[in-house]
Amino acid sequence: MKINKAVILAAGFGTRMLPASKVVPKELLPVLDTPAIQLVVEEIAASGIAEIVMVISRGKGALLDHFRSAPELESFLAQRGKNELLEVVRKTSAMARITTVEQTEPLGIGHAVLQAKSAVGNEPFAVLLPDDICECARPCLRQLMDVAERHDAPVVALMRVARADVSKYGIVEASPAGPRLYRLTGMVEKPAIDQAPSEMAIIGRYLLPPEIFDILEKARPGHGGEIQLTDALLELGRRRELLGCEFEGVRYDMGDRMGFLTAQIAYGLRHPQTADKLRSYLASILSSR
Ligand code: G1P
C-alpha cells in the first residue's frame, strides 16, 4: 500500500486544555518554540508525503495561516539580515501543500475522517492525530509506511501503556506477526480496565485504504455517542488483514496537561539554547526538596 496523502484531524474543541485552547487552537500550542501541528507536518514531510488535508472546524483557520507565506514578516527579517529566522519562517510554508475541509459538527474522529473523503479520493491515505507528538529517530509515519508497503496492508501505530491507562485509548487484541508487528484481531475504544483485551494502545497514526470511507458512511455512534475510527477499524479488520506496528520512539500526549509538560521538558533538555540551563535548574529544584 503506497501512501501519497495525509489527513490531519484538527477539528476538536481541545476541552482538556482549556482555557488555553479557548481562542488559540490547541494544535498551535507549542512544544518549546514550535506548534504541535508543525511538528506533525514536519513528520509527514520527512516521511515523503507532500499533500496534506487538514480537517478543521469553525474558528480554527489560524491552523492554515501558520503554513501560509508571510511576505511582510519575511521582508522585515530579510532587511535586518536575520537570515536564520527568515529560514525558520520560510520553512513553514514550503513543507507541503495543505488544504482544509471543515467538520461542521463534533461527531467524532471517524466522522472527521469522512469529511476528507472527496479530498482524498480513491487511494490509500494516512491519518494523524496532532495530540500525539512522536519523537523518533525514523519518523513514526515512515515506520508505518515501510510496513504498509512491505505487507500491502493497512497499519496502525501501537504503544504499550500501563493497565491503569487503558480506558484513555483504543485497545487492540493482537497476535504477533514479526518484530514489533502484530496482526489485529479485535479492538475496543476506551475499554474499562477489566474489559481491555490487552495493554496495547492505538496511537494517532493510521494508514488506511479508501474502503474505510464506505465503512464510516454506515457507522453508528459508539463510545461517547461519537462515530469512532476504532469501530470502523474493527470492521475493516473483518474484511482484510489489518496490522499494528509498535513504533520505535517516544510519544507525548499534547492534549493532556502532564503530556504537554513532559514534552516541554524533553525537548528543552535537547535544545542547544536551553539544555544545559534547564538541566541545572531541574537539578537545583530537585535537590532543594
Ligand atoms: C483517539 C482515538 C483512540 C486512540 C487515541 C490515541 O482518542 O480515539 O483510539 O487510542 O486517540 O491518542 P482521543 O485521545 O482523541 O480521545
PDB file of C-alpha atoms and ligand atoms in Angstrom:
ATOM      1  CA  MET A   1       0.000   0.000   0.000  1.00  0.00           C
ATOM      2  CA  LYS A   2       1.663   3.226  -1.187  1.00  0.00           C
ATOM      3  CA  ILE A   3       0.637   6.458   0.553  1.00  0.00           C
ATOM      4  CA  ASN A   4       0.764   9.926  -1.046  1.00  0.00           C
ATOM      5  CA  LYS A   5      -1.708  11.911   1.072  1.00  0.00           C
ATOM      6  CA  ALA A   6      -2.063  12.604   4.769  1.00  0.00           C
ATOM      7  CA  VAL A   7      -5.112  13.783   6.688  1.00  0.00           C
ATOM      8  CA  ILE A   8      -4.591  15.665   9.952  1.00  0.00           C
ATOM      9  CA  LEU A   9      -7.597  15.742  12.267  1.00  0.00           C
ATOM     10  CA  ALA A  10      -7.636  19.156  13.920  1.00  0.00           C
ATOM     11  CA  ALA A  11     -11.324  19.938  14.356  1.00  0.00           C
ATOM     12  CA  GLY A  12     -11.688  19.196  18.085  1.00  0.00           C
ATOM     13  CA  PHE A  13     -12.502  21.797  20.758  1.00  0.00           C
ATOM     14  CA  GLY A  14      -9.469  20.838  22.825  1.00  0.00           C
ATOM     15  CA  THR A  15     -11.502  20.818  26.022  1.00  0.00           C
ATOM     16  CA  ARG A  16      -8.753  19.103  28.005  1.00  0.00           C
ATOM     17  CA  MET A  17      -6.523  22.156  27.500  1.00  0.00           C
ATOM     18  CA  LEU A  18      -8.981  24.920  28.383  1.00  0.00           C
ATOM     19  CA  PRO A  19      -8.654  27.811  28.942  1.00  0.00           C
ATOM     20  CA  ALA A  20      -5.500  27.851  26.720  1.00  0.00           C
ATOM     21  CA  SER A  21      -7.490  26.402  23.805  1.00  0.00           C
ATOM     22  CA  LYS A  22     -10.470  28.762  24.038  1.00  0.00           C
ATOM     23  CA  VAL A  23      -9.247  31.127  21.284  1.00  0.00           C
ATOM     24  CA  VAL A  24      -5.936  29.587  20.179  1.00  0.00           C
ATOM     25  CA  PRO A  25      -6.414  26.192  18.504  1.00  0.00           C
ATOM     26  CA  LYS A  26      -4.775  23.670  20.837  1.00  0.00           C
ATOM     27  CA  GLU A  27      -2.762  22.345  17.872  1.00  0.00           C
ATOM     28  CA  LEU A  28      -0.952  25.709  17.766  1.00  0.00           C
ATOM     29  CA  LEU A  29       0.223  25.398  21.362  1.00  0.00           C
ATOM     30  CA  PRO A  30       3.966  24.912  21.112  1.00  0.00           C
ATOM     31  CA  VAL A  31       6.489  22.373  22.194  1.00  0.00           C
ATOM     32  CA  LEU A  32       9.160  24.888  23.225  1.00  0.00           C
ATOM     33  CA  ASP A  33       9.035  27.166  20.129  1.00  0.00           C
ATOM     34  CA  THR A  34       7.277  25.016  17.542  1.00  0.00           C
ATOM     35  CA  PRO A  35       3.500  24.495  17.339  1.00  0.00           C
ATOM     36  CA  ALA A  36       2.464  20.868  17.744  1.00  0.00           C
ATOM     37  CA  ILE A  37       0.774  20.938  14.327  1.00  0.00           C
ATOM     38  CA  GLN A  38       4.070  21.949  12.708  1.00  0.00           C
ATOM     39  CA  LEU A  39       5.865  19.006  14.323  1.00  0.00           C
ATOM     40  CA  VAL A  40       3.203  16.767  12.766  1.00  0.00           C
ATOM     41  CA  VAL A  41       3.566  18.397   9.327  1.00  0.00           C
ATOM     42  CA  GLU A  42       7.358  18.001   9.643  1.00  0.00           C
ATOM     43  CA  GLU A  43       6.860  14.288  10.401  1.00  0.00           C
ATOM     44  CA  ILE A  44       4.656  13.921   7.306  1.00  0.00           C
ATOM     45  CA  ALA A  45       7.119  15.784   5.057  1.00  0.00           C
ATOM     46  CA  ALA A  46      10.090  13.813   6.444  1.00  0.00           C
ATOM     47  CA  SER A  47       8.159  10.625   5.623  1.00  0.00           C
ATOM     48  CA  GLY A  48       7.970  11.641   1.958  1.00  0.00           C
ATOM     49  CA  ILE A  49       4.361  12.876   1.739  1.00  0.00           C
ATOM     50  CA  ALA A  50       3.778  16.319   0.179  1.00  0.00           C
ATOM     51  CA  GLU A  51      -0.007  16.564   0.148  1.00  0.00           C
ATOM     52  CA  ILE A  52      -1.945  17.248   3.340  1.00  0.00           C
ATOM     53  CA  VAL A  53      -5.654  17.663   4.058  1.00  0.00           C
ATOM     54  CA  MET A  54      -6.400  19.296   7.397  1.00  0.00           C
ATOM     55  CA  VAL A  55      -9.842  18.704   8.895  1.00  0.00           C
ATOM     56  CA  ILE A  56     -10.648  21.800  10.951  1.00  0.00           C
ATOM     57  CA  SER A  57     -13.741  23.405  12.450  1.00  0.00           C
ATOM     58  CA  ARG A  58     -15.053  26.962  12.546  1.00  0.00           C
ATOM     59  CA  GLY A  59     -12.663  29.404  14.232  1.00  0.00           C
ATOM     60  CA  LYS A  60      -9.574  27.265  13.595  1.00  0.00           C
ATOM     61  CA  GLY A  61      -8.425  28.973  10.369  1.00  0.00           C
ATOM     62  CA  ALA A  62      -5.215  30.071  12.138  1.00  0.00           C
ATOM     63  CA  LEU A  63      -4.036  26.490  11.645  1.00  0.00           C
ATOM     64  CA  LEU A  64      -3.847  27.082   7.898  1.00  0.00           C
ATOM     65  CA  ASP A  65      -2.470  30.628   8.338  1.00  0.00           C
ATOM     66  CA  HIS A  66       0.508  29.158  10.164  1.00  0.00           C
ATOM     67  CA  PHE A  67       1.545  27.377   6.938  1.00  0.00           C
ATOM     68  CA  ARG A  68       0.933  30.318   4.571  1.00  0.00           C
ATOM     69  CA  SER A  69       3.808  32.511   3.465  1.00  0.00           C
ATOM     70  CA  ALA A  70       4.152  35.760   5.423  1.00  0.00           C
ATOM     71  CA  PRO A  71       5.623  38.347   2.963  1.00  0.00           C
ATOM     72  CA  GLU A  72       5.684  41.298   5.425  1.00  0.00           C
ATOM     73  CA  LEU A  73       7.406  39.299   8.142  1.00  0.00           C
ATOM     74  CA  GLU A  74       9.809  37.781   5.619  1.00  0.00           C
ATOM     75  CA  SER A  75      10.886  41.136   4.158  1.00  0.00           C
ATOM     76  CA  PHE A  76      11.194  42.600   7.691  1.00  0.00           C
ATOM     77  CA  LEU A  77      13.574  39.772   8.628  1.00  0.00           C
ATOM     78  CA  ALA A  78      15.429  39.997   5.277  1.00  0.00           C
ATOM     79  CA  GLN A  79      16.004  43.777   5.639  1.00  0.00           C
ATOM     80  CA  ARG A  80      17.504  43.276   9.076  1.00  0.00           C
ATOM     81  CA  GLY A  81      19.719  40.418   7.928  1.00  0.00           C
ATOM     82  CA  LYS A  82      18.035  37.941  10.277  1.00  0.00           C
ATOM     83  CA  ASN A  83      18.652  35.094   7.863  1.00  0.00           C
ATOM     84  CA  GLU A  84      18.293  32.199  10.281  1.00  0.00           C
ATOM     85  CA  LEU A  85      14.875  33.409  11.385  1.00  0.00           C
ATOM     86  CA  LEU A  86      13.950  34.053   7.767  1.00  0.00           C
ATOM     87  CA  GLU A  87      14.690  30.405   7.006  1.00  0.00           C
ATOM     88  CA  VAL A  88      12.615  29.313  10.029  1.00  0.00           C
ATOM     89  CA  VAL A  89       9.644  31.332   8.764  1.00  0.00           C
ATOM     90  CA  ARG A  90      10.030  30.315   5.109  1.00  0.00           C
ATOM     91  CA  LYS A  91      10.204  26.645   6.010  1.00  0.00           C
ATOM     92  CA  THR A  92       6.656  26.713   7.414  1.00  0.00           C
ATOM     93  CA  SER A  93       5.141  27.476   4.008  1.00  0.00           C
ATOM     94  CA  ALA A  94       7.421  25.222   1.970  1.00  0.00           C
ATOM     95  CA  MET A  95       6.956  21.868   3.676  1.00  0.00           C
ATOM     96  CA  ALA A  96       3.798  20.601   1.966  1.00  0.00           C
ATOM     97  CA  ARG A  97       0.674  21.511   0.004  1.00  0.00           C
ATOM     98  CA  ILE A  98      -2.031  21.935   2.612  1.00  0.00           C
ATOM     99  CA  THR A  99      -5.773  22.229   2.034  1.00  0.00           C
ATOM    100  CA  THR A 100      -8.554  22.238   4.586  1.00  0.00           C
ATOM    101  CA  VAL A 101     -12.022  20.757   4.891  1.00  0.00           C
ATOM    102  CA  GLU A 102     -14.485  21.628   7.612  1.00  0.00           C
ATOM    103  CA  GLN A 103     -16.179  19.351  10.094  1.00  0.00           C
ATOM    104  CA  THR A 104     -19.295  21.314  10.982  1.00  0.00           C
ATOM    105  CA  GLU A 105     -20.484  19.122  13.861  1.00  0.00           C
ATOM    106  CA  PRO A 106     -18.342  17.464  16.556  1.00  0.00           C
ATOM    107  CA  LEU A 107     -19.488  13.912  15.825  1.00  0.00           C
ATOM    108  CA  GLY A 108     -16.221  12.097  16.500  1.00  0.00           C
ATOM    109  CA  ILE A 109     -12.930  11.315  14.801  1.00  0.00           C
ATOM    110  CA  GLY A 110     -14.462   8.708  12.493  1.00  0.00           C
ATOM    111  CA  HIS A 111     -16.839  11.409  11.245  1.00  0.00           C
ATOM    112  CA  ALA A 112     -13.894  13.821  10.892  1.00  0.00           C
ATOM    113  CA  VAL A 113     -12.062  11.322   8.644  1.00  0.00           C
ATOM    114  CA  LEU A 114     -15.180  11.031   6.485  1.00  0.00           C
ATOM    115  CA  GLN A 115     -15.115  14.798   5.813  1.00  0.00           C
ATOM    116  CA  ALA A 116     -11.839  14.253   3.909  1.00  0.00           C
ATOM    117  CA  LYS A 117     -13.389  11.683   1.544  1.00  0.00           C
ATOM    118  CA  SER A 118     -13.557  13.780  -1.637  1.00  0.00           C
ATOM    119  CA  ALA A 119     -10.218  15.498  -0.941  1.00  0.00           C
ATOM    120  CA  VAL A 120      -8.522  12.098  -0.591  1.00  0.00           C
ATOM    121  CA  GLY A 121     -10.323  10.307  -3.439  1.00  0.00           C
ATOM    122  CA  ASN A 122      -9.939   6.645  -4.190  1.00  0.00           C
ATOM    123  CA  GLU A 123      -6.462   5.992  -2.816  1.00  0.00           C
ATOM    124  CA  PRO A 124      -4.862   4.860   0.450  1.00  0.00           C
ATOM    125  CA  PHE A 125      -4.035   7.650   2.882  1.00  0.00           C
ATOM    126  CA  ALA A 126      -2.542   8.413   6.286  1.00  0.00           C
ATOM    127  CA  VAL A 127      -4.453   9.833   9.252  1.00  0.00           C
ATOM    128  CA  LEU A 128      -2.637  11.708  12.027  1.00  0.00           C
ATOM    129  CA  LEU A 129      -3.961  12.974  15.349  1.00  0.00           C
ATOM    130  CA  PRO A 130      -1.890  16.033  16.284  1.00  0.00           C
ATOM    131  CA  ASP A 131      -2.382  15.442  20.025  1.00  0.00           C
ATOM    132  CA  ASP A 132       0.149  12.675  19.575  1.00  0.00           C
ATOM    133  CA  ILE A 133       3.641  14.033  19.070  1.00  0.00           C
ATOM    134  CA  CYS A 134       6.050  11.232  18.221  1.00  0.00           C
ATOM    135  CA  GLU A 135       9.749  11.777  18.659  1.00  0.00           C
ATOM    136  CA  CYS A 136      11.509   9.056  16.695  1.00  0.00           C
ATOM    137  CA  ALA A 137      14.894   8.580  15.012  1.00  0.00           C
ATOM    138  CA  ARG A 138      12.955   7.422  11.935  1.00  0.00           C
ATOM    139  CA  PRO A 139       9.598   9.273  11.659  1.00  0.00           C
ATOM    140  CA  CYS A 140       6.743   7.245  13.148  1.00  0.00           C
ATOM    141  CA  LEU A 141       4.713   7.666   9.967  1.00  0.00           C
ATOM    142  CA  ARG A 142       7.640   6.431   7.831  1.00  0.00           C
ATOM    143  CA  GLN A 143       7.966   3.354  10.067  1.00  0.00           C
ATOM    144  CA  LEU A 144       4.301   2.558   9.355  1.00  0.00           C
ATOM    145  CA  MET A 145       4.656   3.292   5.631  1.00  0.00           C
ATOM    146  CA  ASP A 146       7.508   0.786   5.376  1.00  0.00           C
ATOM    147  CA  VAL A 147       5.235  -1.877   6.907  1.00  0.00           C
ATOM    148  CA  ALA A 148       2.270  -0.967   4.672  1.00  0.00           C
ATOM    149  CA  GLU A 149       4.436  -1.149   1.547  1.00  0.00           C
ATOM    150  CA  ARG A 150       6.059  -4.438   2.551  1.00  0.00           C
ATOM    151  CA  HIS A 151       2.804  -6.186   3.520  1.00  0.00           C
ATOM    152  CA  ASP A 152       0.356  -4.346   1.266  1.00  0.00           C
ATOM    153  CA  ALA A 153      -1.961  -3.906   4.252  1.00  0.00           C
ATOM    154  CA  PRO A 154      -3.422  -1.126   6.396  1.00  0.00           C
ATOM    155  CA  VAL A 155      -1.400  -0.378   9.550  1.00  0.00           C
ATOM    156  CA  VAL A 156      -1.931   1.483  12.826  1.00  0.00           C
ATOM    157  CA  ALA A 157       0.693   2.631  15.333  1.00  0.00           C
ATOM    158  CA  LEU A 158       0.743   0.799  18.659  1.00  0.00           C
ATOM    159  CA  MET A 159       2.258   1.567  22.049  1.00  0.00           C
ATOM    160  CA  ARG A 160       2.250  -0.426  25.271  1.00  0.00           C
ATOM    161  CA  VAL A 161       0.504   1.509  28.081  1.00  0.00           C
ATOM    162  CA  ALA A 162       0.001   0.973  31.807  1.00  0.00           C
ATOM    163  CA  ARG A 163      -3.046  -1.144  32.691  1.00  0.00           C
ATOM    164  CA  ALA A 164      -4.405   1.814  34.664  1.00  0.00           C
ATOM    165  CA  ASP A 165      -4.459   3.920  31.477  1.00  0.00           C
ATOM    166  CA  VAL A 166      -6.237   1.579  29.047  1.00  0.00           C
ATOM    167  CA  SER A 167      -9.515   3.493  29.301  1.00  0.00           C
ATOM    168  CA  LYS A 168      -7.891   6.534  27.619  1.00  0.00           C
ATOM    169  CA  TYR A 169      -7.179   4.637  24.374  1.00  0.00           C
ATOM    170  CA  GLY A 170      -8.341   2.348  21.628  1.00  0.00           C
ATOM    171  CA  ILE A 171      -7.008  -1.026  22.833  1.00  0.00           C
ATOM    172  CA  VAL A 172      -6.270  -3.910  20.466  1.00  0.00           C
ATOM    173  CA  GLU A 173      -6.421  -7.674  20.594  1.00  0.00           C
ATOM    174  CA  ALA A 174      -3.420  -8.832  18.605  1.00  0.00           C
ATOM    175  CA  SER A 175      -1.258 -11.789  17.641  1.00  0.00           C
ATOM    176  CA  PRO A 176       2.474 -11.453  16.873  1.00  0.00           C
ATOM    177  CA  ALA A 177       3.317 -11.222  13.154  1.00  0.00           C
ATOM    178  CA  GLY A 178       7.010 -10.246  13.209  1.00  0.00           C
ATOM    179  CA  PRO A 179       9.409  -7.911  15.033  1.00  0.00           C
ATOM    180  CA  ARG A 180       7.283  -5.106  16.557  1.00  0.00           C
ATOM    181  CA  LEU A 181       4.479  -6.228  14.247  1.00  0.00           C
ATOM    182  CA  TYR A 182       1.025  -7.597  15.122  1.00  0.00           C
ATOM    183  CA  ARG A 183      -1.999  -8.885  13.284  1.00  0.00           C
ATOM    184  CA  LEU A 184      -5.050  -7.183  14.817  1.00  0.00           C
ATOM    185  CA  THR A 185      -7.940  -9.492  15.619  1.00  0.00           C
ATOM    186  CA  GLY A 186     -10.061  -7.129  17.673  1.00  0.00           C
ATOM    187  CA  MET A 187     -10.162  -3.671  19.233  1.00  0.00           C
ATOM    188  CA  VAL A 188     -12.269  -1.607  21.575  1.00  0.00           C
ATOM    189  CA  GLU A 189     -12.411   2.146  22.139  1.00  0.00           C
ATOM    190  CA  LYS A 190     -11.624   3.249  25.703  1.00  0.00           C
ATOM    191  CA  PRO A 191     -12.484  -0.002  27.493  1.00  0.00           C
ATOM    192  CA  ALA A 192     -12.946  -0.343  31.247  1.00  0.00           C
ATOM    193  CA  ILE A 193      -9.795  -1.796  32.843  1.00  0.00           C
ATOM    194  CA  ASP A 194     -11.373  -5.235  33.317  1.00  0.00           C
ATOM    195  CA  GLN A 195     -12.602  -5.339  29.732  1.00  0.00           C
ATOM    196  CA  ALA A 196      -9.405  -4.385  27.909  1.00  0.00           C
ATOM    197  CA  PRO A 197      -8.186  -7.191  25.604  1.00  0.00           C
ATOM    198  CA  SER A 198      -4.525  -6.141  26.144  1.00  0.00           C
ATOM    199  CA  GLU A 199      -2.316  -3.215  27.142  1.00  0.00           C
ATOM    200  CA  MET A 200      -1.502  -2.331  23.542  1.00  0.00           C
ATOM    201  CA  ALA A 201      -2.961   1.055  22.638  1.00  0.00           C
ATOM    202  CA  ILE A 202      -3.580   2.620  19.248  1.00  0.00           C
ATOM    203  CA  ILE A 203      -1.610   5.861  18.827  1.00  0.00           C
ATOM    204  CA  GLY A 204      -2.818   8.554  16.427  1.00  0.00           C
ATOM    205  CA  ARG A 205      -1.121   7.342  13.224  1.00  0.00           C
ATOM    206  CA  TYR A 206      -3.136   5.214  10.796  1.00  0.00           C
ATOM    207  CA  LEU A 207      -2.581   4.085   7.182  1.00  0.00           C
ATOM    208  CA  LEU A 208      -5.938   3.296   5.654  1.00  0.00           C
ATOM    209  CA  PRO A 209      -7.450   2.144   2.367  1.00  0.00           C
ATOM    210  CA  PRO A 210     -10.248   4.253   0.789  1.00  0.00           C
ATOM    211  CA  GLU A 211     -12.654   1.418   1.715  1.00  0.00           C
ATOM    212  CA  ILE A 212     -12.697   2.924   5.231  1.00  0.00           C
ATOM    213  CA  PHE A 213     -14.947   5.716   3.887  1.00  0.00           C
ATOM    214  CA  ASP A 214     -17.693   3.213   2.945  1.00  0.00           C
ATOM    215  CA  ILE A 215     -17.457   1.720   6.422  1.00  0.00           C
ATOM    216  CA  LEU A 216     -17.602   5.150   8.090  1.00  0.00           C
ATOM    217  CA  GLU A 217     -20.630   6.160   6.000  1.00  0.00           C
ATOM    218  CA  LYS A 218     -22.591   3.298   7.543  1.00  0.00           C
ATOM    219  CA  ALA A 219     -21.099   3.643  11.030  1.00  0.00           C
ATOM    220  CA  ARG A 220     -23.264   4.088  14.110  1.00  0.00           C
ATOM    221  CA  PRO A 221     -22.246   6.187  17.128  1.00  0.00           C
ATOM    222  CA  GLY A 222     -20.021   4.276  19.549  1.00  0.00           C
ATOM    223  CA  HIS A 223     -18.131   5.286  22.718  1.00  0.00           C
ATOM    224  CA  GLY A 224     -19.277   8.709  23.967  1.00  0.00           C
ATOM    225  CA  GLY A 225     -22.038   8.804  21.322  1.00  0.00           C
ATOM    226  CA  GLU A 226     -19.425   9.625  18.649  1.00  0.00           C
ATOM    227  CA  ILE A 227     -18.535   7.965  15.319  1.00  0.00           C
ATOM    228  CA  GLN A 228     -15.332   6.208  16.334  1.00  0.00           C
ATOM    229  CA  LEU A 229     -12.480   5.401  13.958  1.00  0.00           C
ATOM    230  CA  THR A 230     -11.682   2.394  16.173  1.00  0.00           C
ATOM    231  CA  ASP A 231     -15.100   0.840  15.401  1.00  0.00           C
ATOM    232  CA  ALA A 232     -14.529   1.340  11.662  1.00  0.00           C
ATOM    233  CA  LEU A 233     -11.080  -0.290  12.000  1.00  0.00           C
ATOM    234  CA  LEU A 234     -12.690  -3.290  13.664  1.00  0.00           C
ATOM    235  CA  GLU A 235     -14.955  -3.699  10.629  1.00  0.00           C
ATOM    236  CA  LEU A 236     -12.014  -3.165   8.256  1.00  0.00           C
ATOM    237  CA  GLY A 237     -10.119  -5.913  10.123  1.00  0.00           C
ATOM    238  CA  ARG A 238     -13.024  -8.306   9.499  1.00  0.00           C
ATOM    239  CA  ARG A 239     -12.736  -7.673   5.747  1.00  0.00           C
ATOM    240  CA  ARG A 240      -8.962  -7.779   5.288  1.00  0.00           C
ATOM    241  CA  GLU A 241      -5.672  -8.157   7.151  1.00  0.00           C
ATOM    242  CA  LEU A 242      -5.025  -5.223   9.475  1.00  0.00           C
ATOM    243  CA  LEU A 243      -1.611  -4.752  11.088  1.00  0.00           C
ATOM    244  CA  GLY A 244      -0.309  -2.912  14.136  1.00  0.00           C
ATOM    245  CA  CYS A 245       3.261  -1.617  14.328  1.00  0.00           C
ATOM    246  CA  GLU A 246       4.800  -0.976  17.751  1.00  0.00           C
ATOM    247  CA  PHE A 247       6.756   2.047  16.585  1.00  0.00           C
ATOM    248  CA  GLU A 248      10.228   2.915  17.897  1.00  0.00           C
ATOM    249  CA  GLY A 249      10.309   6.246  19.671  1.00  0.00           C
ATOM    250  CA  VAL A 250       8.592   8.320  22.340  1.00  0.00           C
ATOM    251  CA  ARG A 251       5.062   9.727  22.201  1.00  0.00           C
ATOM    252  CA  TYR A 252       3.801  12.785  24.062  1.00  0.00           C
ATOM    253  CA  ASP A 253       0.086  13.468  24.551  1.00  0.00           C
ATOM    254  CA  MET A 254      -0.216  17.193  23.870  1.00  0.00           C
ATOM    255  CA  GLY A 255      -3.910  17.138  24.722  1.00  0.00           C
ATOM    256  CA  ASP A 256      -3.167  16.375  28.349  1.00  0.00           C
ATOM    257  CA  ARG A 257      -1.532  18.655  30.948  1.00  0.00           C
ATOM    258  CA  MET A 258       1.074  16.100  32.028  1.00  0.00           C
ATOM    259  CA  GLY A 259       1.878  15.103  28.432  1.00  0.00           C
ATOM    260  CA  PHE A 260       2.174  18.769  27.464  1.00  0.00           C
ATOM    261  CA  LEU A 261       4.569  19.436  30.329  1.00  0.00           C
ATOM    262  CA  THR A 262       6.632  16.298  29.678  1.00  0.00           C
ATOM    263  CA  ALA A 263       7.061  17.304  26.017  1.00  0.00           C
ATOM    264  CA  GLN A 264       8.349  20.760  27.012  1.00  0.00           C
ATOM    265  CA  ILE A 265      10.920  19.252  29.371  1.00  0.00           C
ATOM    266  CA  ALA A 266      12.040  16.533  26.948  1.00  0.00           C
ATOM    267  CA  TYR A 267      12.526  18.986  24.059  1.00  0.00           C
ATOM    268  CA  GLY A 268      14.028  21.590  26.402  1.00  0.00           C
ATOM    269  CA  LEU A 269      16.632  19.075  27.551  1.00  0.00           C
ATOM    270  CA  ARG A 270      17.720  18.612  23.939  1.00  0.00           C
ATOM    271  CA  HIS A 271      17.574  22.134  22.537  1.00  0.00           C
ATOM    272  CA  PRO A 272      21.084  23.668  22.362  1.00  0.00           C
ATOM    273  CA  GLN A 273      19.880  27.000  23.759  1.00  0.00           C
ATOM    274  CA  THR A 274      18.096  25.533  26.782  1.00  0.00           C
ATOM    275  CA  ALA A 275      19.554  22.085  27.512  1.00  0.00           C
ATOM    276  CA  ASP A 276      22.330  22.980  29.995  1.00  0.00           C
ATOM    277  CA  LYS A 277      20.403  25.672  31.863  1.00  0.00           C
ATOM    278  CA  LEU A 278      17.287  23.518  32.135  1.00  0.00           C
ATOM    279  CA  ARG A 279      19.320  20.558  33.405  1.00  0.00           C
ATOM    280  CA  SER A 280      20.911  22.684  36.168  1.00  0.00           C
ATOM    281  CA  TYR A 281      17.553  24.266  37.013  1.00  0.00           C
ATOM    282  CA  LEU A 282      15.877  20.860  37.345  1.00  0.00           C
ATOM    283  CA  ALA A 283      18.801  19.536  39.416  1.00  0.00           C
ATOM    284  CA  SER A 284      18.625  22.578  41.703  1.00  0.00           C
ATOM    285  CA  ILE A 285      14.904  22.321  42.385  1.00  0.00           C
ATOM    286  CA  LEU A 286      15.094  18.578  42.921  1.00  0.00           C
ATOM    287  CA  SER A 287      17.995  18.888  45.374  1.00  0.00           C
ATOM    288  CA  SER A 288      16.283  21.648  47.359  1.00  0.00           C
ATOM    289  CA  ARG A 289      13.303  19.386  48.153  1.00  0.00           C
TER     290      ARG A 289
HETATM  291  C1  G1P B   1      -8.074   8.868  19.994  1.00  0.00           C
HETATM  292  C2  G1P B   1      -8.588   7.517  19.488  1.00  0.00           C
HETATM  293  C3  G1P B   1      -8.023   6.390  20.351  1.00  0.00           C
HETATM  294  C4  G1P B   1      -6.512   6.461  20.394  1.00  0.00           C
HETATM  295  C5  G1P B   1      -6.057   7.860  20.869  1.00  0.00           C
HETATM  296  C6  G1P B   1      -4.556   7.994  20.743  1.00  0.00           C
HETATM  297  O1  G1P B   1      -8.657   9.138  21.239  1.00  0.00           O
HETATM  298  O2  G1P B   1     -10.000   7.507  19.508  1.00  0.00           O
HETATM  299  O3  G1P B   1      -8.428   5.134  19.828  1.00  0.00           O
HETATM  300  O4  G1P B   1      -6.002   5.459  21.264  1.00  0.00           O
HETATM  301  O5  G1P B   1      -6.665   8.896  20.081  1.00  0.00           O
HETATM  302  O6  G1P B   1      -4.113   9.232  21.200  1.00  0.00           O
HETATM  303  P1  G1P B   1      -8.679  10.637  21.870  1.00  0.00           P
HETATM  304  O7  G1P B   1      -7.384  10.776  22.607  1.00  0.00           O
HETATM  305  O8  G1P B   1      -8.794  11.579  20.729  1.00  0.00           O
HETATM  306  O9  G1P B   1      -9.854  10.652  22.783  1.00  0.00           O
END
